[in-house]
Coordinates of C-alpha atoms in Angstrom, one line a residue:
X1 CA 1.4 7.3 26.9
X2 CA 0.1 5.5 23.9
X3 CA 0.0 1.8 22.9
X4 CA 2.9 1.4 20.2
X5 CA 1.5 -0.4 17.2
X6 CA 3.8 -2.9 16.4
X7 CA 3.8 -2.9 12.7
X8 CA 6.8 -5.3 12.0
X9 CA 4.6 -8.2 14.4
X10 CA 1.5 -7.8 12.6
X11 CA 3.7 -7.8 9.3
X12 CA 4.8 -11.1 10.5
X13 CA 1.5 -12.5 11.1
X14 CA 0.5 -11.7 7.6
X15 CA 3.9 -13.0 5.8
X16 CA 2.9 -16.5 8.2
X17 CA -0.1 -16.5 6.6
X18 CA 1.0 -16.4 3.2
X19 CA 3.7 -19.3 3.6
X20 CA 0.9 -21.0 4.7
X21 CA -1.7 -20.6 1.8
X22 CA 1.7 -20.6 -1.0
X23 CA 2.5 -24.4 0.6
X24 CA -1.8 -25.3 0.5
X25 CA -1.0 -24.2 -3.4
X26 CA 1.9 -26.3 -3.7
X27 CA 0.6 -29.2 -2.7
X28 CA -2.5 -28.5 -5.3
X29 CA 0.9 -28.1 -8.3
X30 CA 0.2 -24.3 -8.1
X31 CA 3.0 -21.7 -7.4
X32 CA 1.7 -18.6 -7.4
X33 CA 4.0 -15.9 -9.4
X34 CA 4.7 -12.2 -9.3
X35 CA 6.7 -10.1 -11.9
X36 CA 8.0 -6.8 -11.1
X37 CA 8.7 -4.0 -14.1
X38 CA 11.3 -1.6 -13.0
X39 CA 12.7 1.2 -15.3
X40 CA 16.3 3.1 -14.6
X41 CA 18.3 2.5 -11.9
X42 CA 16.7 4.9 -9.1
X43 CA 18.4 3.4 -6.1
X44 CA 15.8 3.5 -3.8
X45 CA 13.6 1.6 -6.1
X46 CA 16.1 -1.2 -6.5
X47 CA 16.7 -1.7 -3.2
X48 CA 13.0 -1.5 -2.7
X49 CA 12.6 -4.4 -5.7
X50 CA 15.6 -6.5 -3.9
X51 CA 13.2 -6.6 -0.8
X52 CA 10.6 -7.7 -2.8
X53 CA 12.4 -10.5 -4.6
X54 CA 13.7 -11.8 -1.0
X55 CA 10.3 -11.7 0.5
X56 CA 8.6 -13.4 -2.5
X57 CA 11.1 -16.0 -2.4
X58 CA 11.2 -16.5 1.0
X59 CA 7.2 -17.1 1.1
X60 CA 7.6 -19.8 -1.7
X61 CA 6.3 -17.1 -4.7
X62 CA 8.2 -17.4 -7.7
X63 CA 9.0 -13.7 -8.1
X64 CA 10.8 -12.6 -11.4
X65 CA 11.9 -9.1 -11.9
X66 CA 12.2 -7.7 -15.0
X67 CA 14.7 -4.5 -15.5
X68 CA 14.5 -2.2 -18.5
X69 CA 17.2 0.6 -18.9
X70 CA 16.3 4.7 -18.4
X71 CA 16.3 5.2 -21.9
X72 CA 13.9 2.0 -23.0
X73 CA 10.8 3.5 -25.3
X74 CA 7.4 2.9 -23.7
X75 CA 6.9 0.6 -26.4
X76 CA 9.2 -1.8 -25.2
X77 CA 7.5 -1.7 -21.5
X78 CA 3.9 -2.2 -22.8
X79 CA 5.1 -5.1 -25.3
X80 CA 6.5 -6.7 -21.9
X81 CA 2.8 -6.2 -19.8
X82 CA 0.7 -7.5 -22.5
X83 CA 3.2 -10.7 -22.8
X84 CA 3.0 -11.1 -18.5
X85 CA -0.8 -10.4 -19.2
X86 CA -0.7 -13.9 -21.3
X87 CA 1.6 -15.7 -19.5
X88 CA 0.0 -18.6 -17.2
X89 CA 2.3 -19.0 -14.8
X90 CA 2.4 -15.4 -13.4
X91 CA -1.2 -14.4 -11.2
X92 CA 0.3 -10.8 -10.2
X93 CA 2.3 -8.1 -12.1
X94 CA 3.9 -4.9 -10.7
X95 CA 5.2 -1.6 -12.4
X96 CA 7.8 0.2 -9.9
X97 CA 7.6 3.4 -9.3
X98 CA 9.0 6.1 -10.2
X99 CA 9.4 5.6 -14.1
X100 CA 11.2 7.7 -16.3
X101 CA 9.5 11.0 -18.0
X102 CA 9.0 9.4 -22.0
X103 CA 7.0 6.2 -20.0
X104 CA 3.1 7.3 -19.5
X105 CA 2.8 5.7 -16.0
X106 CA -0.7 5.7 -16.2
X107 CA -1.3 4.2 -19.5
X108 CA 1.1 1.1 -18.2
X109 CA -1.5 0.4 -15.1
X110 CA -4.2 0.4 -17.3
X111 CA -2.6 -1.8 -19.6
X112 CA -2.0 -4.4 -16.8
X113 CA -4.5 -7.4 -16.8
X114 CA -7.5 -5.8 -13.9
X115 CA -7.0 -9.6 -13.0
X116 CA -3.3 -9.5 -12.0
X117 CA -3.0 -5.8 -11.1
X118 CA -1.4 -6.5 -7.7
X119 CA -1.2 -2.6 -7.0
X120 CA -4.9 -2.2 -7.7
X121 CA -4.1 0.8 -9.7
X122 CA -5.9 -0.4 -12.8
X123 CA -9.2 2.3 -13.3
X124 CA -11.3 -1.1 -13.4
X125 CA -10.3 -2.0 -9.5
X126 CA -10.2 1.6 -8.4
X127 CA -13.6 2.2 -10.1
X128 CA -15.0 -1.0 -8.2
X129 CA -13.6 -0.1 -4.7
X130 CA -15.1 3.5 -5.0
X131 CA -18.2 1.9 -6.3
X132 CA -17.8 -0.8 -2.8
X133 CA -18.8 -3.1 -5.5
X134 CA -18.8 -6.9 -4.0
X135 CA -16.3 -10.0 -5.2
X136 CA -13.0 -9.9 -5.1
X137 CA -10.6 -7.1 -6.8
X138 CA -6.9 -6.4 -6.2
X139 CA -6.5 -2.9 -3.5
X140 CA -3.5 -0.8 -3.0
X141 CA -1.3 -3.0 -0.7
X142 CA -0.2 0.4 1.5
X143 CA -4.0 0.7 2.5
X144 CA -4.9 -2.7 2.4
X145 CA -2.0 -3.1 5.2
X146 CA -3.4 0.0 7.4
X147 CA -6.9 -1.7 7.5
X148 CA -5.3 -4.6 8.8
X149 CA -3.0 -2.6 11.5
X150 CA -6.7 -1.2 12.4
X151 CA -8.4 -4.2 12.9
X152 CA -5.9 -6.2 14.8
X153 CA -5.8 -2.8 16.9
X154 CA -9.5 -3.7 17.4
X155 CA -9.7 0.3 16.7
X156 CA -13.6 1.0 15.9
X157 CA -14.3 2.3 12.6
X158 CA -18.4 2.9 11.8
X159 CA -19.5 6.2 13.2
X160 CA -16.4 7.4 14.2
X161 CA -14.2 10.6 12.2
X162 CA -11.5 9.8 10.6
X163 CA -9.1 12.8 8.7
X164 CA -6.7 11.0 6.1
X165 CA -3.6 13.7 4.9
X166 CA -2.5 13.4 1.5
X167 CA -5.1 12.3 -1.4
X168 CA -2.1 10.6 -3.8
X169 CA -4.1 7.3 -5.6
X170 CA -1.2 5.4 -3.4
X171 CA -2.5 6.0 -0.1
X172 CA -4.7 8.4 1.0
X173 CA -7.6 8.1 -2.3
X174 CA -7.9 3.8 -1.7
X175 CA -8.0 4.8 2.2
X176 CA -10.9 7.3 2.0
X177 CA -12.8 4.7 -0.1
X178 CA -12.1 1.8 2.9
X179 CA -13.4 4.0 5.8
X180 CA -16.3 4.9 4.3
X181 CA -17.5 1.1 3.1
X182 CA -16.6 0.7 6.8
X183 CA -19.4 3.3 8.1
X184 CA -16.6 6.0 8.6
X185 CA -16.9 9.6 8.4
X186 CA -14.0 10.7 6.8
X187 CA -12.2 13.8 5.9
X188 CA -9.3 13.8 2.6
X189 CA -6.9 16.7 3.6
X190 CA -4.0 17.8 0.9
X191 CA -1.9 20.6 0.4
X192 CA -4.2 23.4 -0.3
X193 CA -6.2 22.8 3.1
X194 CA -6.2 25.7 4.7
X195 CA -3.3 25.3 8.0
X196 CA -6.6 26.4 10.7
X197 CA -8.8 24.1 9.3
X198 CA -6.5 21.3 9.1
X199 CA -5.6 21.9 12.8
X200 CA -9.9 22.0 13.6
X201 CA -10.2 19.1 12.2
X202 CA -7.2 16.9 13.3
X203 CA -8.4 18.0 17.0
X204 CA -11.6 16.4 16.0
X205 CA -10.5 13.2 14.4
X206 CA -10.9 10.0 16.5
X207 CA -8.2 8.0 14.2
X208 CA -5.2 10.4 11.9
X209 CA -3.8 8.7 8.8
X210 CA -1.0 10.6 7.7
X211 CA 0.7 10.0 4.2
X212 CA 2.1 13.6 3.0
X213 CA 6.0 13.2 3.3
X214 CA 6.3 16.6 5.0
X215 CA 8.2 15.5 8.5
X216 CA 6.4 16.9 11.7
X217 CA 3.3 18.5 10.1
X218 CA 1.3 16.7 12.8
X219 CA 2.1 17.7 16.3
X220 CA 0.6 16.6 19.6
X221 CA -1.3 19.7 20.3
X222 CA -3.1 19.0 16.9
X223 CA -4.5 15.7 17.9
X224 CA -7.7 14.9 20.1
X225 CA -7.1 13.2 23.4
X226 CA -6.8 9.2 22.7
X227 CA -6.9 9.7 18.8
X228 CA -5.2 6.9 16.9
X229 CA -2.4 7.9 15.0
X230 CA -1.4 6.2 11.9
X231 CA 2.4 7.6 10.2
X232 CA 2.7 6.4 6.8
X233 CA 4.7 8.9 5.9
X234 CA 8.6 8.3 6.1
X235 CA 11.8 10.9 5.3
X236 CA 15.7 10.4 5.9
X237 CA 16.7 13.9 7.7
X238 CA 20.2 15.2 7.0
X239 CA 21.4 13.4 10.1
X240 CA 20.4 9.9 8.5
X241 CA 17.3 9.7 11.0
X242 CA 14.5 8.3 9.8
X243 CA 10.9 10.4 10.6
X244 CA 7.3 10.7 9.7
X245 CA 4.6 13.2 9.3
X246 CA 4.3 13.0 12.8
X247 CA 5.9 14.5 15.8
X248 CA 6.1 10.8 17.7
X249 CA 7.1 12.4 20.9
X250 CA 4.4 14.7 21.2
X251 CA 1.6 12.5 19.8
X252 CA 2.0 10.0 21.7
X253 CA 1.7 11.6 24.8
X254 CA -1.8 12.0 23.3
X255 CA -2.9 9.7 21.5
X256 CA -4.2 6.5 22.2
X257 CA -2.0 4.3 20.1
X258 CA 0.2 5.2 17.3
X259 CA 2.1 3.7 14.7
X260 CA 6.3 4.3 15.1
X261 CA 8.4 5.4 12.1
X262 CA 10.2 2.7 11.1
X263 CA 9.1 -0.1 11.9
X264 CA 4.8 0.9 11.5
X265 CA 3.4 0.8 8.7
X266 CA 6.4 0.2 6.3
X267 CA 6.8 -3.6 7.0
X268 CA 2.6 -4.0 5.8
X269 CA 3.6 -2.8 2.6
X270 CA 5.4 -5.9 1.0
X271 CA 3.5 -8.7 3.5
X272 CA 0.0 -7.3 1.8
X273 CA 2.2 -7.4 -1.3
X274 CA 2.9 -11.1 -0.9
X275 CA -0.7 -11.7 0.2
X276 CA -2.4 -10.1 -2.8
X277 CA -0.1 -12.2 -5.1
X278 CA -1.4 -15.3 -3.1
X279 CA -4.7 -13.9 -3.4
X280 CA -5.0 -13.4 -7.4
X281 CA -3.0 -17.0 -7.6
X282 CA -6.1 -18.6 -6.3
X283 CA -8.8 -16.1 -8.4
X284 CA -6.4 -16.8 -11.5
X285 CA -6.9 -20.8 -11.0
X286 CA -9.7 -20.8 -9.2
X287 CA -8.8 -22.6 -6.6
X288 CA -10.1 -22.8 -2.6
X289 CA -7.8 -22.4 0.4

């Protein structure tokens, strides 16, 4: 049976951390601050920006959220970045998604300061963590949170195979561009991958990430004995269960360790959130923890 990776511990670990380095700032007259953009009222992206306010707050980050209705014109939203991109006292901004068809998505990440881009999704940081440039720059908190479930798995990365499912800029594009500064063969599977292939190469792969959405598309006889298995993915069934893209009862009769769903990689999300903030706080004022 396979080692549970307990991703609500680890989460805990990091959130420690950052209480830690937002009281070191304190004490230096520096609290770091995070704004969040959202846009309409999708529910799941409110509760998702509550959770956010709570654990800034509760890690000593001033965290501000700033709501705009459905209808606002993109105008409006860009006018609000380019203020936050002037404003001293916040080091991080955020733009929830989804946003509503008339607001260009894209054009609002590049328009956020590369300096304070807390998703990373600014072409300026995703540019330098394809080109594994050196220095510090802001990466996608969702794969900046699996690399820490890896390492405090003490699971091997350089020379080993790793196949990554789903290539969305959120998870699986950041993730291929980690494994491979970290000597990592690794394979970016998507939609239009053949089913055979997919299978060949999952029974091959010495660590799975899976971030596609579709529940159960990876089942135990797909894995390689003692693979680690990492289930980003995460869907409410009709009977209110929450699953991921992996069969968890099969897999883990497999694999080696294996991240549950809840309770995996979900709680990384908003701890690397927190920690990124912290993290621009100290590039913003140049400061040393």
């Amino acid at each position: 049976m396979a080692n549970i990776i307990n991703g609500k511990e680890i989460a805990q670990q990091v959130r420690n951390e950052v209480t830690n380095q937002v009281q070191q700032l304190a004490d230096q007259g520096i609290i770091p601050g995070l704004a969040v953009i959202i846009v309409g009222d999708d529910p799941a992206s409110q509760i998702y920006v509550r959770n956010k306010e709570k654990a800034a707050a509760k890690a000593g980050i001033n965290g501000q959220t700033i709501s705009f209705p459905a209808d606002v014109v993109e105008e409006d939203v860009l006018n609000k970045i380019q203020e936050l991109n002037q404003d001293d006292t916040i080091d991080a901004i955020l733009l929830q998604s989804p946003v509503p068809k008339q607001i260009d998505e894209q054009k609002m990440q590049s328009a956020i300061d590369p300096n304070k881009d807390v998703d990373g999704f600014n072409p300026l940081n995703i540019g330098k963590l394809f080109a594994n440039r050196a220095g510090y720059y802001p990466i996608a908190n969702t794969p900046k949170g699996i690399m820490r479930l890896l390492a405090e798995t003490q699971v091997e990365l350089s020379g080993k195979f790793i196949v990554i499912l789903g290539r969305s800029i959120l998870v699986g594009r950041p993730l291929f561009a980690l494994l491979e500064a970290q000597n990592a063969t690794v394979a970016l599977l998507h939609r239009y991958t053949p089913d055979e292939l997919r299978h060949n190469l999952l029974q091959q792969a010495d660590v799975v990430i899976a971030a596609t959405g579709v529940p159960g598309l990876v089942q135990g006889v797909d894995l390689k004995a003692g693979a680690v298995v990492i289930d980003v993915g995460i869907t409410r069934l009709p009977d209110g269960h929450l699953t991921g893209d992996v069969d968890f009862t099969t897999a883990q009769e497999v694999a080696s360790a294996i991240t549950p769903v809840p309770g995996g990689v979900g709680p990384m999300t908003i701890a690397t959130l927190l920690q990124t903030t912290v993290e621009l706080a100290v590039q913003h004022h140049q400061m040393e923890l």
